[in-house]
Amino acid sequence: MVTRQTSSVSWAERDAAVVWHGFTQMSCYTENAPVIVERAEGRELIDVDGRRYLDAISSLWVTTLGHRVPELDAAVREQLDRVAHSTMLGNGNRIVIEFSEALAKVVPVDGPHFLYASDGAAAVEQALKIAFQYWTNQGIRGRHTYLAFGDAYHGDTVGGISLGAGGFGTDVFDPLRFKVLRAPSFRNPDAFKEAARLVEQHAESLAAVVVEPLVQGAAGMLIAEPSRFGILQEACRKTGVLLICDEVATGFGRTGTLFASEQCGLRPDLMCLGKGITGGYLPMSVTVASDRVYRAFLGPDLSEKTFYHGHSYGGNALAAAVALRHLQLLEEWDVLSNVRARATQLREALTTRIQPLRGVHEIRQCGLMAAVELANDSAQRRLARRTCAAMVRRGVLARSLGSNVILVLPLTITAEEVERVVTTLQAAIDEVVV
Ligand SMILES: Cc1ncc(COP(=O)(O)O)c(C=O)c1O
């Protein structure tokens, strides 16, 4: 008979033998007790040995309503009976049109047009190329630099890491990074004033500014006051420099509104969406272009004004079907009310029960995205990692980012589940910080 432990080790070994995991040192993959998921129920993942884990990172920030939501499952099944995929290059697909019409009604972009891809980084890459060609299509040369923020993260393609401020072990790629103009991090209270100043000073060479509205997520949930973004938008409007909002992490409710740009009063020229767009079901991302941007690409057939870019799976029909049903459910179930209520509960619990613990340095939270930064000493990375491992052992899936324990909770999380996350975090910190 195979014991629970043996079968788990065996799956991890089979995994390590053939799968290369991103952001993971494979030489010690199995020693770090990876969770090998087999199935899920609600907001819990279930491993090959039947152990349950509350998904407190929403499967890397993608899951919104939970796993195996009957309505979303049905949407995929129904679409399967029609067609799984057909190309967007030169042709259309009914469900993609229907989803785009629904998304157009809620996205804070004027006269939106949607160019689909599969991952957040690809949506960012598309935005960069669109911004560049927007200017060349109008005969304006020299506008091919971008302004990004300190501590920014925009994905792992070469364009994405160029905009990103580095870190995460990616310094090795420095020779590949193209130069961008760098505003300060959200940590700096003058970041937006400085960014606006840089936009005005370098307007002639800037194609676009790229910003994560409200939260620099991957930096460890660095949060900027919503009122600070206005000055940047004004500088962009004054100079014509395009404003790109990267809402890959913040989009679809995570911060308490459907899009974080709404809280910041931003209506960008280009917006990047991904992660939660399909409720975490299927890979889909999209670059949203305002009508102003889109029109610059119109011209004669086969002309050089065309945007010669597209991905094989962009506008996948199964993904569009689940994305459409997901958008409807967000409204039908009034999911954002739950996000706000649970965010208040989480804030109170973190402030009263986690902040006072030994080893806790700072807590930052926006909606259902939170970072618990642990002590700032040389062992800090291992502390956060060991805390997450202790949480996993107790049945809550968490992941560290540098010295931070990151919590990104599903939008439908219940009060009891928030309690379970906080209790588990408390026990894990008590165990790890000695
Ligand atoms: C703000 C932001 N942009 C882009 C990305 C990249 O998305 P993906 O991992 O889907 O390529 C991420 C991922 O965390 C992100 O947080």
CSV table of C-alpha atoms and ligand atoms in Angstrom, one decimal:
chain,number,residue,atom,x,y,z
A,1,MET,CA,0.0,0.0,0.0
A,2,VAL,CA,1.3,3.5,-0.8
A,3,THR,CA,1.3,5.8,2.2
A,4,ARG,CA,0.2,9.4,1.9
A,5,GLN,CA,3.7,10.7,2.5
A,6,THR,CA,5.3,8.3,-0.1
A,7,SER,CA,2.8,9.2,-2.8
A,8,SER,CA,3.4,12.9,-2.2
A,9,VAL,CA,7.2,12.6,-2.5
A,10,SER,CA,6.8,10.6,-5.6
A,11,TRP,CA,4.6,13.2,-7.3
A,12,ALA,CA,7.1,15.9,-6.3
A,13,GLU,CA,10.0,13.8,-7.7
A,14,ARG,CA,8.1,13.2,-10.9
A,15,ASP,CA,7.4,16.9,-11.1
A,16,ALA,CA,11.1,17.9,-10.5
A,17,ALA,CA,12.2,15.4,-13.2
A,18,VAL,CA,10.2,17.0,-16.0
A,19,VAL,CA,8.7,20.4,-15.0
A,20,TRP,CA,10.8,23.6,-14.7
A,21,HIS,CA,9.1,25.9,-12.3
A,22,GLY,CA,9.4,29.7,-12.7
A,23,PHE,CA,11.1,31.8,-9.9
A,24,THR,CA,12.1,28.4,-8.3
A,25,GLN,CA,15.5,26.9,-7.7
A,26,MET,CA,15.0,23.4,-9.1
A,27,SER,CA,18.0,21.9,-7.3
A,28,CYS,CA,16.1,22.0,-4.0
A,29,TYR,CA,12.5,22.1,-5.3
A,30,THR,CA,11.5,18.8,-3.6
A,31,GLU,CA,13.2,19.7,-0.3
A,32,ASN,CA,11.0,22.8,0.0
A,33,ALA,CA,7.9,20.6,0.3
A,34,PRO,CA,5.9,21.8,-2.7
A,35,VAL,CA,2.2,21.4,-2.7
A,36,ILE,CA,1.2,19.2,-5.6
A,37,VAL,CA,-2.4,20.2,-6.4
A,38,GLU,CA,-4.8,17.6,-7.7
A,39,ARG,CA,-8.2,19.4,-7.4
A,40,ALA,CA,-10.0,22.2,-5.6
A,41,GLU,CA,-13.2,23.0,-3.8
A,42,GLY,CA,-14.4,26.5,-3.2
A,43,ARG,CA,-11.4,28.5,-2.0
A,44,GLU,CA,-9.4,25.4,-1.0
A,45,LEU,CA,-6.8,23.6,-3.0
A,46,ILE,CA,-6.5,19.8,-2.4
A,47,ASP,CA,-3.2,18.1,-2.9
A,48,VAL,CA,-2.5,14.6,-4.2
A,49,ASP,CA,-2.7,13.3,-0.7
A,50,GLY,CA,-6.1,14.9,0.0
A,51,ARG,CA,-4.7,17.7,2.2
A,52,ARG,CA,-6.6,21.0,2.0
A,53,TYR,CA,-5.1,24.5,1.7
A,54,LEU,CA,-7.0,27.7,1.8
A,55,ASP,CA,-5.7,29.6,-1.2
A,56,ALA,CA,-4.6,32.8,0.4
A,57,ILE,CA,-2.6,33.9,-2.6
A,58,SER,CA,-5.4,33.3,-5.1
A,59,SER,CA,-3.1,31.1,-7.1
A,60,LEU,CA,-0.7,34.0,-7.7
A,61,TRP,CA,-3.4,36.7,-7.6
A,62,VAL,CA,-5.6,35.3,-10.4
A,63,THR,CA,-8.5,33.5,-8.6
A,64,THR,CA,-11.4,35.8,-7.8
A,65,LEU,CA,-14.6,33.9,-7.0
A,66,GLY,CA,-12.9,30.7,-5.9
A,67,HIS,CA,-12.1,27.4,-7.6
A,68,ARG,CA,-14.7,25.3,-9.4
A,69,VAL,CA,-17.4,27.9,-9.4
A,70,PRO,CA,-20.4,26.0,-10.9
A,71,GLU,CA,-21.4,29.0,-13.0
A,72,LEU,CA,-17.9,29.5,-14.5
A,73,ASP,CA,-17.5,25.8,-15.1
A,74,ALA,CA,-20.8,25.8,-17.0
A,75,ALA,CA,-19.7,28.8,-19.1
A,76,VAL,CA,-16.6,26.9,-20.2
A,77,ARG,CA,-18.6,23.7,-20.9
A,78,GLU,CA,-21.2,25.6,-23.0
A,79,GLN,CA,-18.5,27.3,-25.0
A,80,LEU,CA,-16.8,23.9,-25.6
A,81,ASP,CA,-20.0,22.9,-27.4
A,82,ARG,CA,-19.5,25.8,-29.8
A,83,VAL,CA,-15.8,26.3,-30.3
A,84,ALA,CA,-12.7,26.4,-28.1
A,85,HIS,CA,-10.6,28.7,-30.1
A,86,SER,CA,-10.4,30.6,-33.4
A,87,THR,CA,-7.9,33.2,-34.5
A,88,MET,CA,-8.4,36.9,-34.0
A,89,LEU,CA,-6.0,37.8,-36.8
A,90,GLY,CA,-8.3,39.1,-39.6
A,91,ASN,CA,-11.4,37.3,-38.2
A,92,GLY,CA,-13.7,37.5,-35.2
A,93,ASN,CA,-15.4,35.3,-32.7
A,94,ARG,CA,-18.9,35.8,-31.3
A,95,ILE,CA,-18.1,35.3,-27.6
A,96,VAL,CA,-15.1,37.6,-27.8
A,97,ILE,CA,-17.3,40.3,-29.2
A,98,GLU,CA,-19.9,39.7,-26.5
A,99,PHE,CA,-17.2,39.9,-23.8
A,100,SER,CA,-15.6,43.0,-25.3
A,101,GLU,CA,-19.0,44.8,-25.4
A,102,ALA,CA,-19.6,43.9,-21.7
A,103,LEU,CA,-16.0,45.0,-20.7
A,104,ALA,CA,-16.4,48.3,-22.7
A,105,LYS,CA,-19.2,49.3,-20.4
A,106,VAL,CA,-17.1,49.1,-17.2
A,107,VAL,CA,-13.5,49.8,-18.1
A,108,PRO,CA,-12.3,53.4,-17.3
A,109,VAL,CA,-11.0,54.1,-20.8
A,110,ASP,CA,-12.7,56.4,-23.3
A,111,GLY,CA,-14.0,54.6,-26.4
A,112,PRO,CA,-12.2,51.4,-25.5
A,113,HIS,CA,-10.8,48.9,-28.1
A,114,PHE,CA,-9.4,45.5,-26.9
A,115,LEU,CA,-6.3,43.7,-28.2
A,116,TYR,CA,-6.1,40.3,-26.5
A,117,ALA,CA,-3.1,38.2,-25.4
A,118,SER,CA,-2.6,35.6,-22.8
A,119,ASP,CA,-0.4,36.9,-20.0
A,120,GLY,CA,-0.1,40.2,-18.2
A,121,ALA,CA,3.4,40.8,-19.4
A,122,ALA,CA,2.2,40.3,-23.0
A,123,ALA,CA,-0.5,43.0,-22.4
A,124,VAL,CA,2.2,45.3,-21.2
A,125,GLU,CA,4.5,44.6,-24.1
A,126,GLN,CA,1.6,45.3,-26.5
A,127,ALA,CA,1.0,48.6,-24.7
A,128,LEU,CA,4.6,49.6,-25.2
A,129,LYS,CA,4.6,48.9,-28.9
A,130,ILE,CA,1.2,50.6,-29.4
A,131,ALA,CA,2.5,53.7,-27.6
A,132,PHE,CA,5.6,53.8,-29.8
A,133,GLN,CA,3.7,53.3,-33.0
A,134,TYR,CA,1.0,55.8,-32.0
A,135,TRP,CA,3.6,58.5,-32.5
A,136,THR,CA,5.3,57.2,-35.6
A,137,ASN,CA,1.9,56.7,-37.3
A,138,GLN,CA,1.5,60.5,-36.9
A,139,GLY,CA,4.9,61.2,-38.4
A,140,ILE,CA,6.3,62.1,-35.0
A,141,ARG,CA,9.8,60.7,-34.5
A,142,GLY,CA,11.9,60.4,-31.4
A,143,ARG,CA,9.2,59.5,-28.9
A,144,HIS,CA,10.5,56.1,-28.0
A,145,THR,CA,11.3,56.2,-24.3
A,146,TYR,CA,9.1,55.4,-21.4
A,147,LEU,CA,8.8,56.6,-17.9
A,148,ALA,CA,8.4,54.0,-15.1
A,149,PHE,CA,8.5,54.1,-11.4
A,150,GLY,CA,11.0,52.9,-8.9
A,151,ASP,CA,10.0,49.6,-7.4
A,152,ALA,CA,7.7,48.9,-10.4
A,153,TYR,CA,7.0,45.5,-11.7
A,154,HIS,CA,5.4,44.9,-15.1
A,155,GLY,CA,6.1,41.2,-15.9
A,156,ASP,CA,9.0,39.2,-17.2
A,157,THR,CA,9.3,39.8,-20.9
A,158,VAL,CA,12.3,42.0,-21.9
A,159,GLY,CA,10.0,45.0,-22.2
A,160,GLY,CA,8.5,44.2,-18.8
A,161,ILE,CA,11.8,43.8,-17.0
A,162,SER,CA,13.0,47.1,-18.7
A,163,LEU,CA,10.1,48.9,-17.1
A,164,GLY,CA,10.5,47.1,-13.9
A,165,ALA,CA,12.9,48.4,-11.3
A,166,GLY,CA,14.7,45.1,-11.0
A,167,GLY,CA,15.1,42.8,-8.0
A,168,PHE,CA,13.6,39.3,-7.7
A,169,GLY,CA,17.0,37.9,-8.8
A,170,THR,CA,16.6,39.5,-12.3
A,171,ASP,CA,19.8,41.7,-12.2
A,172,VAL,CA,21.4,39.1,-14.4
A,173,PHE,CA,19.3,40.4,-17.3
A,174,ASP,CA,20.5,44.0,-16.9
A,175,PRO,CA,22.4,43.9,-20.2
A,176,LEU,CA,19.1,43.1,-21.9
A,177,ARG,CA,17.1,45.9,-20.4
A,178,PHE,CA,16.5,49.0,-22.5
A,179,LYS,CA,16.8,52.3,-20.7
A,180,VAL,CA,13.7,54.0,-19.3
A,181,LEU,CA,13.3,57.3,-17.4
A,182,ARG,CA,12.8,56.4,-13.7
A,183,ALA,CA,10.6,58.2,-11.3
A,184,PRO,CA,10.9,57.5,-7.6
A,185,SER,CA,9.2,54.6,-5.9
A,186,PHE,CA,5.7,54.9,-4.3
A,187,ARG,CA,7.6,54.9,-1.0
A,188,ASN,CA,8.7,58.5,-1.8
A,189,PRO,CA,5.9,61.0,-1.0
A,190,ASP,CA,7.1,63.2,-3.9
A,191,ALA,CA,7.1,60.4,-6.5
A,192,PHE,CA,4.2,61.7,-8.5
A,193,LYS,CA,5.4,65.3,-8.4
A,194,GLU,CA,8.8,64.2,-9.6
A,195,ALA,CA,7.2,62.0,-12.3
A,196,ALA,CA,5.1,64.9,-13.5
A,197,ARG,CA,8.2,67.1,-13.6
A,198,LEU,CA,10.1,64.4,-15.6
A,199,VAL,CA,7.1,64.1,-18.1
A,200,GLU,CA,7.2,67.8,-18.8
A,201,GLN,CA,11.0,68.0,-19.0
A,202,HIS,CA,11.3,65.0,-21.4
A,203,ALA,CA,8.0,65.2,-23.2
A,204,GLU,CA,9.7,65.3,-26.6
A,205,SER,CA,11.3,61.9,-26.1
A,206,LEU,CA,8.6,60.1,-24.2
A,207,ALA,CA,6.1,57.7,-25.8
A,208,ALA,CA,4.3,56.9,-22.6
A,209,VAL,CA,4.3,56.7,-18.8
A,210,VAL,CA,3.6,53.3,-17.2
A,211,VAL,CA,2.2,53.1,-13.7
A,212,GLU,CA,0.5,50.6,-11.4
A,213,PRO,CA,-2.5,52.5,-10.1
A,214,LEU,CA,-2.8,52.6,-6.3
A,215,VAL,CA,-0.6,49.6,-5.4
A,216,GLN,CA,2.9,48.4,-6.5
A,217,GLY,CA,1.9,44.8,-5.8
A,218,ALA,CA,5.1,42.9,-6.5
A,219,ALA,CA,7.2,45.5,-4.6
A,220,GLY,CA,5.4,44.2,-1.5
A,221,MET,CA,2.1,46.1,-1.7
A,222,LEU,CA,3.5,49.7,-1.7
A,223,ILE,CA,0.4,51.9,-1.6
A,224,ALA,CA,0.1,55.5,-2.9
A,225,GLU,CA,-2.7,57.8,-1.8
A,226,PRO,CA,-5.3,57.9,-4.7
A,227,SER,CA,-5.1,61.7,-4.7
A,228,ARG,CA,-1.4,61.7,-5.7
A,229,PHE,CA,-2.0,60.3,-9.2
A,230,GLY,CA,-3.9,63.4,-10.6
A,231,ILE,CA,-0.8,65.5,-11.1
A,232,LEU,CA,0.7,62.7,-13.3
A,233,GLN,CA,-2.4,62.5,-15.5
A,234,GLU,CA,-2.4,66.3,-15.9
A,235,ALA,CA,1.2,66.3,-17.0
A,236,CYS,CA,0.4,63.6,-19.6
A,237,ARG,CA,-2.7,65.4,-20.8
A,238,LYS,CA,-0.7,68.7,-21.1
A,239,THR,CA,2.2,67.1,-23.1
A,240,GLY,CA,0.3,64.4,-25.0
A,241,VAL,CA,2.5,61.7,-23.5
A,242,LEU,CA,0.4,58.6,-23.3
A,243,LEU,CA,-0.7,57.2,-19.9
A,244,ILE,CA,-0.5,53.4,-19.5
A,245,CYS,CA,-2.2,52.0,-16.4
A,246,ASP,CA,-1.0,48.5,-15.6
A,247,GLU,CA,-3.9,46.9,-13.8
A,248,VAL,CA,-2.8,43.3,-14.3
A,249,ALA,CA,-2.7,42.9,-10.5
A,250,THR,CA,-5.3,45.4,-9.3
A,251,GLY,CA,-8.0,44.9,-11.9
A,252,PHE,CA,-11.3,43.0,-11.4
A,253,GLY,CA,-12.0,44.0,-7.8
A,254,ARG,CA,-9.0,43.1,-5.7
A,255,THR,CA,-8.6,46.7,-4.3
A,256,GLY,CA,-12.4,47.2,-3.6
A,257,THR,CA,-13.4,48.8,-6.8
A,258,LEU,CA,-13.5,47.0,-10.2
A,259,PHE,CA,-10.4,48.9,-11.3
A,260,ALA,CA,-7.9,50.8,-9.1
A,261,SER,CA,-7.8,53.6,-11.6
A,262,GLU,CA,-11.3,54.5,-10.6
A,263,GLN,CA,-10.1,55.3,-7.1
A,264,CYS,CA,-7.2,57.4,-8.4
A,265,GLY,CA,-9.5,59.3,-10.9
A,266,LEU,CA,-7.4,58.0,-13.8
A,267,ARG,CA,-8.7,57.5,-17.4
A,268,PRO,CA,-5.7,56.2,-19.1
A,269,ASP,CA,-4.9,56.1,-22.9
A,270,LEU,CA,-3.9,52.4,-22.5
A,271,MET,CA,-4.7,49.9,-19.8
A,272,CYS,CA,-3.3,46.4,-19.3
A,273,LEU,CA,-5.5,43.8,-17.7
A,274,GLY,CA,-4.9,40.1,-17.0
A,275,LYS,CA,-4.8,37.8,-14.0
A,276,GLY,CA,-8.4,38.1,-12.6
A,277,ILE,CA,-10.0,38.7,-16.0
A,278,THR,CA,-11.2,35.1,-16.3
A,279,GLY,CA,-11.7,34.7,-12.5
A,280,GLY,CA,-8.4,32.7,-12.6
A,281,TYR,CA,-9.7,30.0,-14.9
A,282,LEU,CA,-7.9,30.5,-18.2
A,283,PRO,CA,-4.9,32.6,-19.5
A,284,MET,CA,-6.2,35.8,-20.9
A,285,SER,CA,-4.9,39.3,-20.9
A,286,VAL,CA,-5.8,42.4,-22.8
A,287,THR,CA,-4.4,45.8,-23.8
A,288,VAL,CA,-7.2,48.4,-23.8
A,289,ALA,CA,-6.7,51.3,-26.1
A,290,SER,CA,-8.7,54.5,-26.0
A,291,ASP,CA,-10.4,55.7,-29.1
A,292,ARG,CA,-7.7,58.5,-29.4
A,293,VAL,CA,-5.0,55.9,-29.6
A,294,TYR,CA,-6.9,53.4,-31.7
A,295,ARG,CA,-7.7,56.0,-34.4
A,296,ALA,CA,-4.0,56.7,-35.0
A,297,PHE,CA,-3.7,53.1,-36.4
A,298,LEU,CA,-6.5,53.5,-39.1
A,299,GLY,CA,-5.4,53.8,-42.7
A,300,PRO,CA,-5.5,52.0,-46.0
A,301,ASP,CA,-5.5,48.2,-46.1
A,302,LEU,CA,-2.0,46.7,-45.7
A,303,SER,CA,-0.6,50.1,-44.9
A,304,GLU,CA,2.2,50.7,-42.5
A,305,LYS,CA,-0.3,52.2,-40.0
A,306,THR,CA,-1.5,48.7,-39.2
A,307,PHE,CA,-0.4,47.3,-35.8
A,308,TYR,CA,1.6,44.3,-36.9
A,309,HIS,CA,1.5,42.3,-33.7
A,310,GLY,CA,-0.7,39.4,-32.4
A,311,HIS,CA,-0.5,36.2,-30.4
A,312,SER,CA,-1.7,32.8,-31.5
A,313,TYR,CA,-4.1,32.4,-28.5
A,314,GLY,CA,-5.1,36.1,-28.2
A,315,GLY,CA,-8.9,36.2,-27.8
A,316,ASN,CA,-9.3,32.6,-26.9
A,317,ALA,CA,-13.0,31.7,-27.0
A,318,LEU,CA,-13.1,29.5,-23.9
A,319,ALA,CA,-11.3,32.3,-21.9
A,320,ALA,CA,-13.7,34.9,-23.3
A,321,ALA,CA,-16.7,32.8,-22.3
A,322,VAL,CA,-15.6,32.4,-18.7
A,323,ALA,CA,-14.5,36.1,-18.6
A,324,LEU,CA,-17.9,37.2,-19.7
A,325,ARG,CA,-19.7,35.1,-17.1
A,326,HIS,CA,-17.2,36.2,-14.5
A,327,LEU,CA,-17.9,39.9,-15.2
A,328,GLN,CA,-21.6,39.2,-14.8
A,329,LEU,CA,-21.2,37.3,-11.5
A,330,LEU,CA,-19.1,40.1,-10.0
A,331,GLU,CA,-22.1,42.3,-10.4
A,332,GLU,CA,-24.9,39.7,-9.7
A,333,TRP,CA,-23.3,38.6,-6.5
A,334,ASP,CA,-22.2,42.2,-5.4
A,335,VAL,CA,-18.8,40.8,-4.9
A,336,LEU,CA,-17.2,44.2,-4.3
A,337,SER,CA,-19.3,44.6,-1.1
A,338,ASN,CA,-17.8,41.4,0.2
A,339,VAL,CA,-14.3,42.6,-0.8
A,340,ARG,CA,-14.8,45.9,1.2
A,341,ALA,CA,-16.3,44.1,4.3
A,342,ARG,CA,-13.6,41.4,4.4
A,343,ALA,CA,-10.9,44.0,3.8
A,344,THR,CA,-12.1,46.0,6.8
A,345,GLN,CA,-12.1,42.7,8.9
A,346,LEU,CA,-8.6,41.8,7.6
A,347,ARG,CA,-7.2,45.3,8.4
A,348,GLU,CA,-8.6,45.2,12.0
A,349,ALA,CA,-7.2,41.7,12.6
A,350,LEU,CA,-3.8,42.4,11.1
A,351,THR,CA,-3.5,45.7,13.1
A,352,THR,CA,-4.6,44.2,16.4
A,353,ARG,CA,-3.2,40.7,16.3
A,354,ILE,CA,-0.3,40.6,13.8
A,355,GLN,CA,1.3,44.1,14.0
A,356,PRO,CA,2.2,43.8,17.7
A,357,LEU,CA,4.0,40.4,17.2
A,358,ARG,CA,7.8,40.3,17.6
A,359,GLY,CA,9.4,40.3,14.2
A,360,VAL,CA,6.7,42.2,12.4
A,361,HIS,CA,8.1,45.4,10.8
A,362,GLU,CA,5.2,46.9,8.8
A,363,ILE,CA,1.8,45.9,7.4
A,364,ARG,CA,0.5,47.3,4.2
A,365,GLN,CA,-2.9,46.6,2.8
A,366,CYS,CA,-5.2,47.7,0.0
A,367,GLY,CA,-8.5,45.9,-0.4
A,368,LEU,CA,-7.8,42.2,-0.2
A,369,MET,CA,-4.1,42.6,-1.1
A,370,ALA,CA,-1.8,42.7,1.9
A,371,ALA,CA,1.9,42.4,2.8
A,372,VAL,CA,3.2,41.7,6.2
A,373,GLU,CA,6.8,42.8,6.2
A,374,LEU,CA,8.9,40.9,8.7
A,375,ALA,CA,12.0,42.2,10.6
A,376,ASN,CA,14.5,44.1,8.5
A,377,ASP,CA,17.6,42.1,9.3
A,378,SER,CA,20.0,40.0,7.2
A,379,ALA,CA,17.9,36.9,7.7
A,380,GLN,CA,14.7,38.7,6.6
A,381,ARG,CA,14.2,36.7,3.4
A,382,ARG,CA,14.3,33.4,5.1
A,383,LEU,CA,12.0,34.7,7.9
A,384,ALA,CA,9.2,35.5,5.5
A,385,ARG,CA,9.8,32.3,3.6
A,386,ARG,CA,9.8,30.1,6.7
A,387,THR,CA,6.7,31.8,8.0
A,388,CYS,CA,4.9,31.0,4.7
A,389,ALA,CA,6.1,27.4,4.9
A,390,ALA,CA,4.7,27.2,8.5
A,391,MET,CA,1.4,28.5,7.2
A,392,VAL,CA,1.3,25.9,4.4
A,393,ARG,CA,2.0,23.2,7.0
A,394,ARG,CA,-1.1,24.5,8.8
A,395,GLY,CA,-3.3,24.4,5.7
A,396,VAL,CA,-3.1,28.0,4.4
A,397,LEU,CA,-1.3,28.6,1.1
A,398,ALA,CA,0.9,31.7,1.3
A,399,ARG,CA,3.9,32.9,-0.6
A,400,SER,CA,6.7,35.3,0.4
A,401,LEU,CA,8.2,38.1,-1.6
A,402,GLY,CA,11.5,39.2,-0.2
A,403,SER,CA,10.9,40.0,3.4
A,404,ASN,CA,7.1,40.1,3.0
A,405,VAL,CA,4.4,37.5,3.6
A,406,ILE,CA,2.0,38.2,0.9
A,407,LEU,CA,-1.8,37.7,1.2
A,408,VAL,CA,-4.0,38.1,-1.8
A,409,LEU,CA,-7.3,36.7,-0.8
A,410,PRO,CA,-10.1,35.5,-3.1
A,411,LEU,CA,-12.8,38.1,-3.5
A,412,THR,CA,-15.5,35.8,-2.1
A,413,ILE,CA,-13.6,34.8,1.0
A,414,THR,CA,-15.8,34.5,4.1
A,415,ALA,CA,-15.4,36.0,7.5
A,416,GLU,CA,-14.5,32.6,8.9
A,417,GLU,CA,-11.8,32.1,6.3
A,418,VAL,CA,-10.3,35.5,7.0
A,419,GLU,CA,-10.1,34.5,10.6
A,420,ARG,CA,-8.5,31.2,9.6
A,421,VAL,CA,-5.8,33.1,7.6
A,422,VAL,CA,-5.0,35.5,10.4
A,423,THR,CA,-5.0,32.8,13.1
A,424,THR,CA,-2.7,30.7,10.9
A,425,LEU,CA,-0.4,33.6,10.2
A,426,GLN,CA,-0.2,34.4,13.9
A,427,ALA,CA,0.7,30.8,14.8
A,428,ALA,CA,3.3,30.7,12.0
A,429,ILE,CA,5.0,33.9,13.1
A,430,ASP,CA,5.0,32.7,16.7
A,431,GLU,CA,6.7,29.5,15.5
A,432,VAL,CA,9.3,31.1,13.3
A,433,VAL,CA,10.3,34.3,15.1
A,434,VAL,CA,12.2,33.2,18.2
B,1,LIG,C1,1.4,45.0,-12.2
B,1,LIG,C2,1.8,43.7,-13.0
B,1,LIG,N1,2.0,43.8,-14.3
B,1,LIG,C3,2.3,42.7,-15.0
B,1,LIG,C4,2.4,41.4,-14.4
B,1,LIG,C5,2.8,40.2,-15.2
B,1,LIG,O1,1.7,39.4,-15.4
B,1,LIG,P1,1.9,37.9,-15.9
B,1,LIG,O2,2.6,37.2,-14.8
B,1,LIG,O3,0.5,37.4,-16.2
B,1,LIG,O4,2.8,38.0,-17.1
B,1,LIG,C6,2.2,41.3,-13.0
B,1,LIG,C7,2.3,40.0,-12.3
B,1,LIG,O5,2.4,39.9,-11.1
B,1,LIG,C8,1.9,42.5,-12.3
B,1,LIG,O6,1.7,42.5,-10.9
